[in-house]
Coordinates of C-alpha atoms and ligand atoms in Angstrom, one line a residue:
M477 CA 25.6 -12.9 20.8
P478 CA 23.4 -15.9 20.3
H479 CA 20.1 -15.9 22.1
V480 CA 20.0 -18.3 25.0
A481 CA 16.4 -18.0 26.2
R482 CA 15.2 -20.9 28.3
Y483 CA 11.9 -22.8 27.8
G484 CA 11.3 -24.7 31.0
L485 CA 14.4 -26.8 31.5
Y486 CA 15.8 -26.4 28.0
S487 CA 17.7 -23.7 26.1
L488 CA 16.8 -23.0 22.5
K489 CA 20.0 -24.7 21.4
Q490 CA 19.0 -27.8 23.2
L491 CA 15.4 -27.6 21.8
N492 CA 16.9 -27.2 18.3
E493 CA 19.0 -30.3 18.8
C494 CA 15.9 -32.3 19.9
Y495 CA 13.3 -31.1 17.4
S496 CA 14.1 -31.0 13.8
T497 CA 12.0 -31.1 10.6
R498 CA 13.0 -31.8 7.0
E499 CA 13.7 -28.0 6.7
G500 CA 16.1 -28.0 9.6
P501 CA 15.8 -27.4 13.3
L502 CA 12.3 -26.3 14.3
Y503 CA 13.3 -23.5 16.6
E504 CA 15.6 -22.0 14.0
D505 CA 12.6 -20.9 11.9
A506 CA 11.4 -18.8 14.8
L507 CA 10.8 -15.3 16.0
I508 CA 10.9 -14.4 19.7
I509 CA 8.7 -11.5 20.8
R510 CA 8.4 -9.9 24.2
P511 CA 6.0 -7.1 25.3
G512 CA 7.9 -3.8 25.4
R513 CA 7.4 -0.1 25.2
P514 CA 4.9 1.6 22.9
L515 CA 6.0 1.8 19.3
E516 CA 7.3 5.3 18.1
G517 CA 8.6 6.4 14.8
D518 CA 8.2 5.8 11.0
I519 CA 7.7 2.7 9.0
S520 CA 8.0 2.8 5.2
I521 CA 5.5 0.6 3.5
K522 CA 7.0 -1.5 0.8
G523 CA 5.6 -2.5 -2.7
A524 CA 2.5 -4.8 -2.7
K525 CA 3.2 -8.6 -2.8
N526 CA -0.1 -9.2 -4.5
S527 CA 0.7 -6.7 -7.2
V528 CA 4.4 -7.4 -8.0
L529 CA 3.9 -11.1 -8.6
K530 CA 1.4 -10.4 -11.3
L531 CA 3.5 -7.6 -12.8
M532 CA 6.4 -10.0 -13.0
A533 CA 4.2 -12.5 -14.8
A534 CA 3.0 -9.7 -17.2
T535 CA 6.5 -9.2 -18.5
L536 CA 6.0 -12.5 -20.3
L537 CA 3.8 -10.6 -22.7
A538 CA 6.7 -8.7 -24.4
S539 CA 10.3 -9.6 -25.2
G540 CA 13.0 -7.2 -24.1
K541 CA 14.2 -5.5 -20.9
H542 CA 11.6 -4.6 -18.3
L543 CA 12.2 -2.6 -15.2
I544 CA 10.0 -2.8 -12.1
E545 CA 10.6 -0.5 -9.2
N546 CA 9.5 -0.5 -5.5
V547 CA 9.9 -4.3 -5.5
P548 CA 9.8 -5.7 -2.0
D549 CA 12.6 -8.1 -1.1
I550 CA 10.4 -11.0 -0.1
A551 CA 10.6 -14.8 -0.6
D552 CA 7.6 -14.9 -3.0
V553 CA 9.4 -12.5 -5.4
A554 CA 12.4 -14.8 -5.3
I555 CA 10.3 -17.8 -6.1
M556 CA 8.5 -16.0 -8.9
S557 CA 12.0 -14.9 -10.2
D558 CA 13.0 -18.6 -10.2
L559 CA 9.8 -19.5 -12.0
L560 CA 10.5 -17.0 -14.8
R561 CA 14.2 -18.1 -14.9
S562 CA 13.1 -21.7 -15.4
M563 CA 11.3 -20.6 -18.5
G564 CA 14.5 -18.9 -19.9
V565 CA 13.8 -15.4 -18.7
E566 CA 16.7 -13.4 -17.1
V567 CA 15.8 -11.9 -13.8
S568 CA 18.2 -9.7 -11.8
Q569 CA 18.6 -9.6 -8.0
I570 CA 16.6 -6.8 -6.4
D571 CA 18.8 -3.8 -6.2
D572 CA 17.4 -0.8 -4.2
G573 CA 13.9 -2.0 -5.0
K574 CA 14.6 -2.4 -8.7
L575 CA 14.2 -5.6 -10.6
T576 CA 15.2 -6.0 -14.2
I577 CA 13.6 -8.8 -16.3
V578 CA 14.8 -9.7 -19.8
V579 CA 12.3 -11.8 -21.7
P580 CA 13.7 -13.7 -24.7
D581 CA 12.1 -14.0 -28.1
E582 CA 9.3 -16.5 -28.4
A583 CA 11.4 -19.3 -29.8
D584 CA 13.7 -19.2 -26.7
L585 CA 11.1 -19.4 -24.0
V586 CA 9.9 -22.6 -22.4
P587 CA 6.2 -22.0 -21.5
R588 CA 6.1 -24.3 -18.5
A589 CA 5.5 -23.8 -14.8
P590 CA 6.9 -26.9 -13.0
Y591 CA 5.5 -28.5 -9.9
E592 CA 8.5 -27.6 -7.7
L593 CA 7.8 -23.9 -8.0
V594 CA 4.0 -23.8 -8.4
E595 CA 3.8 -25.8 -5.2
K596 CA 5.7 -23.1 -3.4
I597 CA 3.6 -20.2 -4.6
R598 CA 0.0 -20.4 -5.7
A599 CA 0.2 -17.0 -7.4
S600 CA 2.2 -18.7 -10.1
I601 CA -1.1 -19.6 -11.8
V602 CA -1.0 -16.1 -13.2
V603 CA 1.6 -17.0 -15.7
M604 CA -1.1 -19.0 -17.6
G605 CA -2.9 -15.9 -19.1
P606 CA 0.3 -14.3 -20.5
L607 CA 1.7 -17.6 -21.7
V608 CA -1.4 -18.6 -23.7
A609 CA -1.7 -15.1 -25.1
R610 CA 1.8 -14.8 -26.4
Y611 CA 3.0 -18.4 -26.9
R612 CA -0.4 -20.0 -27.6
R613 CA 0.4 -22.9 -25.4
C614 CA 1.6 -23.7 -21.9
E615 CA 1.9 -26.4 -19.3
V616 CA 1.2 -25.4 -15.7
S617 CA 1.3 -27.7 -12.7
V618 CA -2.1 -27.8 -11.0
P619 CA -1.9 -25.8 -7.8
G620 CA -2.9 -27.7 -4.7
G621 CA -5.0 -26.6 -1.8
D622 CA -3.3 -24.5 0.9
D623 CA -3.4 -23.8 4.5
F624 CA -6.7 -22.1 4.4
G625 CA -8.5 -24.7 2.4
H626 CA -9.5 -25.9 -1.1
R627 CA -8.6 -23.3 -3.7
P628 CA -10.1 -24.1 -7.1
I629 CA -9.0 -22.5 -10.4
D630 CA -12.2 -23.2 -12.4
F631 CA -12.9 -19.5 -13.0
H632 CA -9.5 -19.1 -14.6
L633 CA -10.0 -22.1 -16.9
N634 CA -13.7 -21.3 -17.8
A635 CA -12.8 -17.7 -18.8
L636 CA -9.8 -18.7 -20.9
E637 CA -11.8 -21.5 -22.5
A638 CA -14.4 -18.9 -23.5
M639 CA -11.5 -17.0 -25.2
G640 CA -10.5 -20.0 -27.3
V641 CA -8.1 -22.1 -25.1
R642 CA -8.4 -25.9 -24.9
F643 CA -7.3 -27.5 -21.8
E644 CA -6.1 -31.1 -21.0
S645 CA -5.1 -32.4 -17.7
A646 CA -2.7 -35.3 -17.0
H647 CA -0.1 -36.3 -14.5
G648 CA -0.7 -33.2 -12.3
Y649 CA -0.3 -30.7 -15.1
I650 CA -2.7 -28.7 -17.1
S651 CA -1.8 -28.2 -20.8
A652 CA -3.3 -25.3 -22.6
A653 CA -3.3 -24.6 -26.3
T654 CA -5.0 -22.1 -28.5
P655 CA -4.9 -21.3 -32.3
G656 CA -5.1 -17.6 -31.1
L657 CA -7.2 -15.9 -28.3
V658 CA -10.4 -14.2 -29.3
G659 CA -12.0 -11.4 -27.2
T660 CA -15.4 -12.2 -25.7
Q661 CA -17.6 -11.4 -22.8
V662 CA -16.3 -13.1 -19.6
V663 CA -18.6 -13.2 -16.7
L664 CA -16.8 -14.3 -13.5
E665 CA -19.0 -16.2 -11.0
F666 CA -17.2 -14.4 -8.2
P667 CA -14.8 -11.4 -8.4
S668 CA -11.7 -13.6 -8.1
H669 CA -8.5 -11.6 -7.9
T670 CA -6.1 -13.8 -9.7
A671 CA -8.7 -15.0 -12.3
T672 CA -9.2 -11.3 -13.2
D673 CA -5.4 -10.9 -13.5
N674 CA -5.2 -13.9 -15.8
V675 CA -8.0 -12.8 -18.1
L676 CA -6.7 -9.2 -18.2
M677 CA -3.3 -10.3 -19.3
A678 CA -4.7 -12.8 -21.8
A679 CA -7.1 -10.2 -23.2
A680 CA -4.3 -7.7 -23.8
L681 CA -3.1 -9.7 -26.8
A682 CA -6.4 -11.3 -27.8
K683 CA -8.0 -10.5 -31.1
G684 CA -10.9 -8.1 -30.6
T685 CA -12.5 -6.9 -27.4
T686 CA -12.9 -8.7 -24.1
V687 CA -15.3 -7.5 -21.5
I688 CA -14.8 -8.9 -18.0
E689 CA -18.0 -8.6 -15.9
N690 CA -18.0 -9.0 -12.2
A691 CA -14.2 -8.3 -12.3
A692 CA -12.3 -8.0 -9.0
R693 CA -11.8 -4.4 -8.1
E694 CA -8.7 -4.7 -5.9
P695 CA -6.2 -1.8 -6.2
E696 CA -3.6 -4.3 -7.4
I697 CA -5.8 -5.0 -10.5
I698 CA -5.6 -1.2 -11.2
D699 CA -1.8 -1.4 -10.8
L700 CA -1.6 -4.3 -13.3
A701 CA -3.8 -2.5 -15.8
R702 CA -1.6 0.6 -15.5
M703 CA 1.5 -1.4 -16.2
L704 CA -0.2 -3.2 -19.2
N705 CA -1.4 0.2 -20.6
G706 CA 2.1 1.5 -20.2
M707 CA 3.3 -1.4 -22.4
G708 CA 0.7 -0.4 -25.0
A709 CA -2.4 -2.3 -24.0
K710 CA -5.8 -0.8 -24.3
I711 CA -7.6 -1.4 -21.0
S712 CA -10.3 0.7 -19.4
G713 CA -12.5 0.2 -16.3
A714 CA -9.9 -1.4 -14.1
G715 CA -11.0 -0.9 -10.5
T716 CA -14.6 -1.3 -11.4
S717 CA -16.6 -4.5 -11.9
R718 CA -16.6 -4.1 -15.7
I719 CA -13.2 -4.0 -17.4
E720 CA -13.0 -3.6 -21.2
V721 CA -9.8 -4.7 -23.0
H722 CA -9.2 -4.0 -26.7
G723 CA -6.6 -6.5 -27.8
V724 CA -3.5 -5.2 -29.5
E725 CA -1.0 -7.2 -31.7
E726 CA 2.1 -6.5 -29.7
L727 CA 3.3 -5.0 -26.4
M728 CA 6.5 -3.2 -25.4
P729 CA 8.7 -3.8 -22.4
A730 CA 7.5 -2.2 -19.2
R731 CA 8.9 0.4 -16.8
H732 CA 6.6 0.5 -13.8
R733 CA 6.6 1.3 -10.0
V734 CA 4.7 -1.1 -7.8
I735 CA 1.8 0.2 -5.8
A736 CA 2.3 0.2 -1.9
D737 CA 1.1 -2.8 0.1
R738 CA -2.2 -2.1 1.8
V739 CA -2.1 -5.4 3.8
E740 CA 1.4 -4.5 5.1
A741 CA 0.2 -1.1 6.1
A742 CA -2.8 -2.6 8.0
S743 CA -0.5 -5.1 9.6
M744 CA 1.8 -2.3 10.9
A745 CA -1.3 -0.4 12.1
A746 CA -2.3 -3.5 14.0
A747 CA 1.1 -3.6 15.6
V748 CA 0.5 -0.1 17.0
G749 CA -3.0 -1.3 18.2
L750 CA -1.4 -4.2 20.1
A751 CA 1.7 -2.5 21.5
G752 CA 0.3 1.0 21.8
G753 CA 2.2 4.0 20.5
N754 CA 2.4 6.6 17.7
V755 CA 3.7 5.5 14.3
N756 CA 3.8 7.1 10.8
L757 CA 3.2 4.6 8.0
I758 CA 5.1 6.3 5.2
G759 CA 3.6 5.6 1.8
A760 CA 0.6 3.7 3.1
P761 CA -2.0 3.5 0.2
S762 CA -4.7 5.1 2.4
L763 CA -6.9 5.8 -0.6
Y764 CA -7.4 2.0 -1.0
M765 CA -7.8 1.2 2.7
E766 CA -11.1 3.0 3.5
M767 CA -13.0 0.1 5.0
V768 CA -10.2 -1.4 7.1
L769 CA -9.3 2.1 8.4
E770 CA -12.9 2.5 9.4
K771 CA -12.8 -0.8 11.3
L772 CA -9.4 0.1 12.9
S773 CA -10.9 3.4 14.0
A774 CA -14.0 1.7 15.4
I775 CA -11.8 -0.5 17.7
G776 CA -10.0 2.6 19.1
L777 CA -7.0 3.5 16.9
T778 CA -6.7 7.2 16.0
I779 CA -5.8 7.3 12.4
T780 CA -5.0 10.5 10.5
H781 CA -4.2 10.9 6.8
T782 CA -1.0 12.8 6.4
S783 CA 0.9 14.1 3.4
E784 CA 3.2 11.1 3.7
G785 CA 0.7 8.4 4.3
L786 CA -1.0 7.6 7.7
N787 CA -0.4 8.4 11.3
V788 CA -1.6 5.7 13.7
I789 CA -1.9 6.3 17.5
C790 CA -3.2 3.9 20.2
R791 CA -3.2 4.9 23.8
E792 CA -6.4 3.3 25.2
R793 CA -7.8 -0.2 25.5
L794 CA -9.3 -1.4 22.2
Q795 CA -13.1 -1.8 21.8
A796 CA -15.0 -4.7 20.3
T797 CA -16.6 -4.5 16.9
D798 CA -18.1 -6.9 14.3
L799 CA -16.8 -7.4 10.8
A800 CA -17.2 -9.6 7.8
T801 CA -14.7 -10.2 5.0
L802 CA -15.6 -9.3 1.4
P803 CA -13.9 -8.7 -1.9
Y804 CA -12.6 -5.2 -2.3
P805 CA -13.8 -2.6 -1.4
G806 CA -14.9 -4.7 1.6
V807 CA -12.6 -5.7 4.4
A808 CA -10.1 -8.1 2.8
T809 CA -9.8 -11.6 4.1
D810 CA -6.0 -10.9 4.4
Y811 CA -6.7 -8.3 7.1
K812 CA -8.7 -10.8 9.2
P813 CA -5.9 -12.5 11.2
F814 CA -4.8 -9.0 12.4
M815 CA -8.3 -7.9 13.2
V816 CA -9.1 -11.1 15.2
T817 CA -5.8 -10.6 17.1
L818 CA -6.7 -7.0 17.9
L819 CA -10.2 -8.0 18.9
S820 CA -8.9 -10.7 21.2
V821 CA -7.6 -8.0 23.6
A822 CA -10.5 -5.5 23.0
Q823 CA -13.2 -4.7 25.6
G824 CA -16.4 -6.6 24.8
V825 CA -17.6 -9.3 22.4
S826 CA -17.0 -9.2 18.6
I827 CA -18.3 -11.4 15.8
V828 CA -16.0 -11.9 12.8
T829 CA -17.4 -13.6 9.6
E830 CA -15.2 -15.1 6.9
N831 CA -16.8 -15.0 3.5
L832 CA -14.0 -16.0 1.2
F833 CA -11.9 -18.9 2.5
S834 CA -13.7 -21.4 4.8
G835 CA -10.5 -22.7 6.4
R836 CA -9.1 -19.3 7.3
F837 CA -9.4 -19.6 11.1
K838 CA -6.6 -22.0 11.7
Y839 CA -4.5 -19.5 13.7
V840 CA -7.3 -19.1 16.2
D841 CA -6.2 -22.3 18.0
E842 CA -2.8 -20.7 18.4
L843 CA -4.3 -17.5 19.7
R844 CA -6.3 -19.6 22.2
R845 CA -3.1 -21.1 23.4
M846 CA -2.1 -17.5 24.2
G847 CA -5.2 -17.1 26.3
A848 CA -7.6 -15.6 23.8
D849 CA -11.2 -16.4 24.3
I850 CA -12.4 -17.2 20.8
R851 CA -15.1 -19.7 19.6
T852 CA -15.4 -20.6 16.0
Q853 CA -18.4 -22.1 14.3
G854 CA -18.4 -22.6 10.5
H855 CA -17.3 -19.3 9.1
H856 CA -18.0 -17.2 12.2
A857 CA -15.7 -16.4 15.2
V858 CA -17.1 -15.0 18.5
I859 CA -14.3 -13.2 20.3
R860 CA -14.6 -12.2 24.0
G861 CA -11.7 -9.8 24.6
V862 CA -9.3 -10.5 27.4
P863 CA -7.2 -7.7 28.9
R864 CA -3.8 -9.4 28.0
L865 CA -2.6 -12.4 26.1
S866 CA -0.1 -14.8 27.6
G867 CA 3.2 -15.5 25.7
A868 CA 3.5 -19.1 24.4
Q869 CA 5.0 -21.1 21.7
V870 CA 2.8 -20.9 18.7
K871 CA 3.0 -21.9 15.0
G872 CA 2.1 -19.8 11.9
T873 CA 0.9 -21.7 8.9
D874 CA 0.5 -18.9 6.3
I875 CA 1.8 -15.4 5.7
R876 CA -0.9 -13.4 7.4
A877 CA -1.6 -15.9 10.2
A878 CA 2.1 -16.0 11.1
A879 CA 2.5 -12.2 11.1
A880 CA -0.6 -11.8 13.2
L881 CA 0.6 -14.3 15.8
A882 CA 4.0 -12.5 16.0
L883 CA 2.1 -9.2 16.6
A884 CA 0.0 -11.0 19.2
G885 CA 3.2 -11.4 21.2
L886 CA 3.4 -7.6 21.5
A887 CA 0.2 -7.8 23.7
A888 CA 1.2 -10.8 25.6
D889 CA 2.8 -11.2 29.0
G890 CA 6.1 -13.1 28.9
E891 CA 7.8 -14.4 25.8
T892 CA 6.1 -15.6 22.6
V893 CA 8.1 -17.9 20.3
L894 CA 6.6 -18.0 16.8
L895 CA 7.5 -21.1 14.8
G896 CA 7.1 -21.1 11.1
A897 CA 8.4 -17.5 10.9
S898 CA 9.6 -18.1 7.3
H899 CA 6.0 -17.8 6.2
I900 CA 6.2 -14.1 7.2
E901 CA 9.3 -13.7 4.9
R902 CA 7.2 -14.8 1.9
G903 CA 5.2 -11.5 2.1
Y904 CA 7.0 -9.0 4.4
E905 CA 10.5 -7.5 3.9
D906 CA 12.5 -7.6 7.1
F907 CA 9.4 -7.8 9.3
P908 CA 11.2 -8.1 12.7
G909 CA 13.9 -5.5 11.7
R910 CA 11.4 -2.8 10.7
L911 CA 9.3 -3.4 13.9
K912 CA 12.4 -3.4 16.0
A913 CA 13.3 0.0 14.5
V914 CA 10.2 1.5 16.1
G915 CA 10.8 -0.1 19.5
A916 CA 9.2 -3.6 19.3
D917 CA 11.1 -6.3 21.2
I918 CA 11.2 -8.9 18.4
E919 CA 14.0 -10.9 16.9
R920 CA 14.7 -13.8 14.6
L921 CA 16.3 -16.7 16.4
Ligands
LIG1460 N1 -12.5 -19.2 -6.3 C1 -13.1 -20.3 -7.0 N2 -12.6 -20.6 -8.2 C2 -11.6 -20.0 -8.8 C3 -11.0 -18.9 -8.1 C4 -11.4 -18.6 -6.9 O1 -14.0 -20.9 -6.5 O2 -11.2 -20.3 -9.9 C5 -13.0 -18.8 -5.0 C6 -11.9 -19.0 -3.9 O3 -12.0 -20.4 -3.4 C7 -12.3 -18.0 -2.9 C8 -12.9 -16.9 -3.7 O4 -13.2 -17.4 -5.0 O5 -13.4 -18.5 -2.1 C9 -11.9 -15.7 -3.9 O6 -10.6 -16.2 -4.3 P1 -9.7 -15.3 -5.2 O7 -9.5 -16.0 -6.5 O8 -10.1 -13.9 -5.3 O9 -8.3 -15.4 -4.4 P2 -6.9 -15.5 -5.1 O10 -6.9 -14.6 -6.3 O11 -6.4 -16.9 -5.3 C10 -5.9 -13.4 -3.9 C11 -4.7 -13.1 -3.1 C12 -4.9 -13.7 -1.7 C13 -6.2 -13.1 -1.1 C14 -7.4 -13.3 -2.1 C15 -8.6 -12.7 -1.6 C16 -2.9 -13.1 -4.6 C17 -1.6 -13.8 -5.1 N3 -3.5 -13.7 -3.6 O12 -6.0 -14.8 -4.0 O13 -3.8 -13.2 -0.9 O14 -6.4 -13.6 0.2 O15 -7.0 -12.8 -3.4 O16 -8.5 -11.3 -1.6 O17 -3.3 -12.1 -5.2 C18 -2.1 -13.4 0.8 O18 -1.6 -12.3 0.4 O19 -1.8 -13.9 1.9 C19 -3.2 -14.0 0.1 C20 -3.5 -15.3 0.3

């Protein structure tokens, strides 16, 4: 039966009729969340978004049939599939977590990433490394900024230039060409995740040895290196700040299983913190979550490592703590919206510092509309915990912010309507359905 919740004088149907955007009725892209009973049961953690997108790009390094398993059914994978298809690659639909990718021979591939797709998914910049390595040229639309600010790609370009790529930029596109990549020492100014991905993939087919200093150490980099090594690459040191890659002449198609998503696992742990309860996170990559688990424990969650993943229990009011985001192994910036939401209902005052993306506090205004007491200045937020939030209509503007606002609804009196719910679908497979299965009162309108 369709939902007929009322907002003041109007039903959702009437609101949809009144308020429409280019994408359709505003209230259609919405989740409705009500506080309910504590969460109980199991949640299986899916494959990592920030790994699978790079693994899909890495298939460009070898023609033939690749098989990737444990692929989450999320919108970003669909967009990356479309991007590969636009180049002439065959990409199957996801079937039971399996994705088959057939890369044609060099002559049949169009090494171009068009604006329409790059604009939808910034991660598409990672096709640049494999394209210049294998096809010696490519054209990629320049990615714009996004909802958490200016996001330059200078580290990617400088590193690839050092390996022998020449870039030209015109009409919103970057054209890259090289007579052949040559291994060299690449020192990244900052351990950028996708810049490390790009250099790693380019170096796999470069002539000679590439050493990446100050490389990102994220577990998804380890996953990418594992897949590349499975294809015949010679990479050592992934997961440390110094990665060494001995270029090879040719790679074989891959068969690889995607690592589990640590951000999804932390999001689900936050759901338990906000709703209370006892939930097993099956397959959570606990080995790679040390710092965030320490912080979640500090604010009052009881977290136990189990043979299947993690068990998370929350029965008491949460406690304030301070935290600062840092590249891995620090507390990732992607966890921050969940941490800020948890701290907004914790006892005491917390200070949260963002060190990666200056604009990544946008959702705070929305939390304030739900009664949170948060002041932001520059890259700091001071959070005075309130006992409960108050359900309201709020809008999510990126994947993590939207998911965190939906979870805030679990700790809010009354109904919360989250607009922009499709952001969540970019990075989480069936977010409402899986939370509903453990007792959350959440549904897609
Ligand atoms: N930076 C530059 N120049 C560059 C590249 C990065 O100045 O050429 C700066 C950025 O502006 C930022 C810092 O370096 O201040 C780190 O950015 P990084 O390059 O590491 O971010 P990213 O690789 O673009 C990935 C994830 C993000 C995640 C960040 C940080 C993917 C597809 N995206 O982005 O994930 O927040 O690392 O860990 O892997 C998400 O999943 O919601 C998400 C946004």
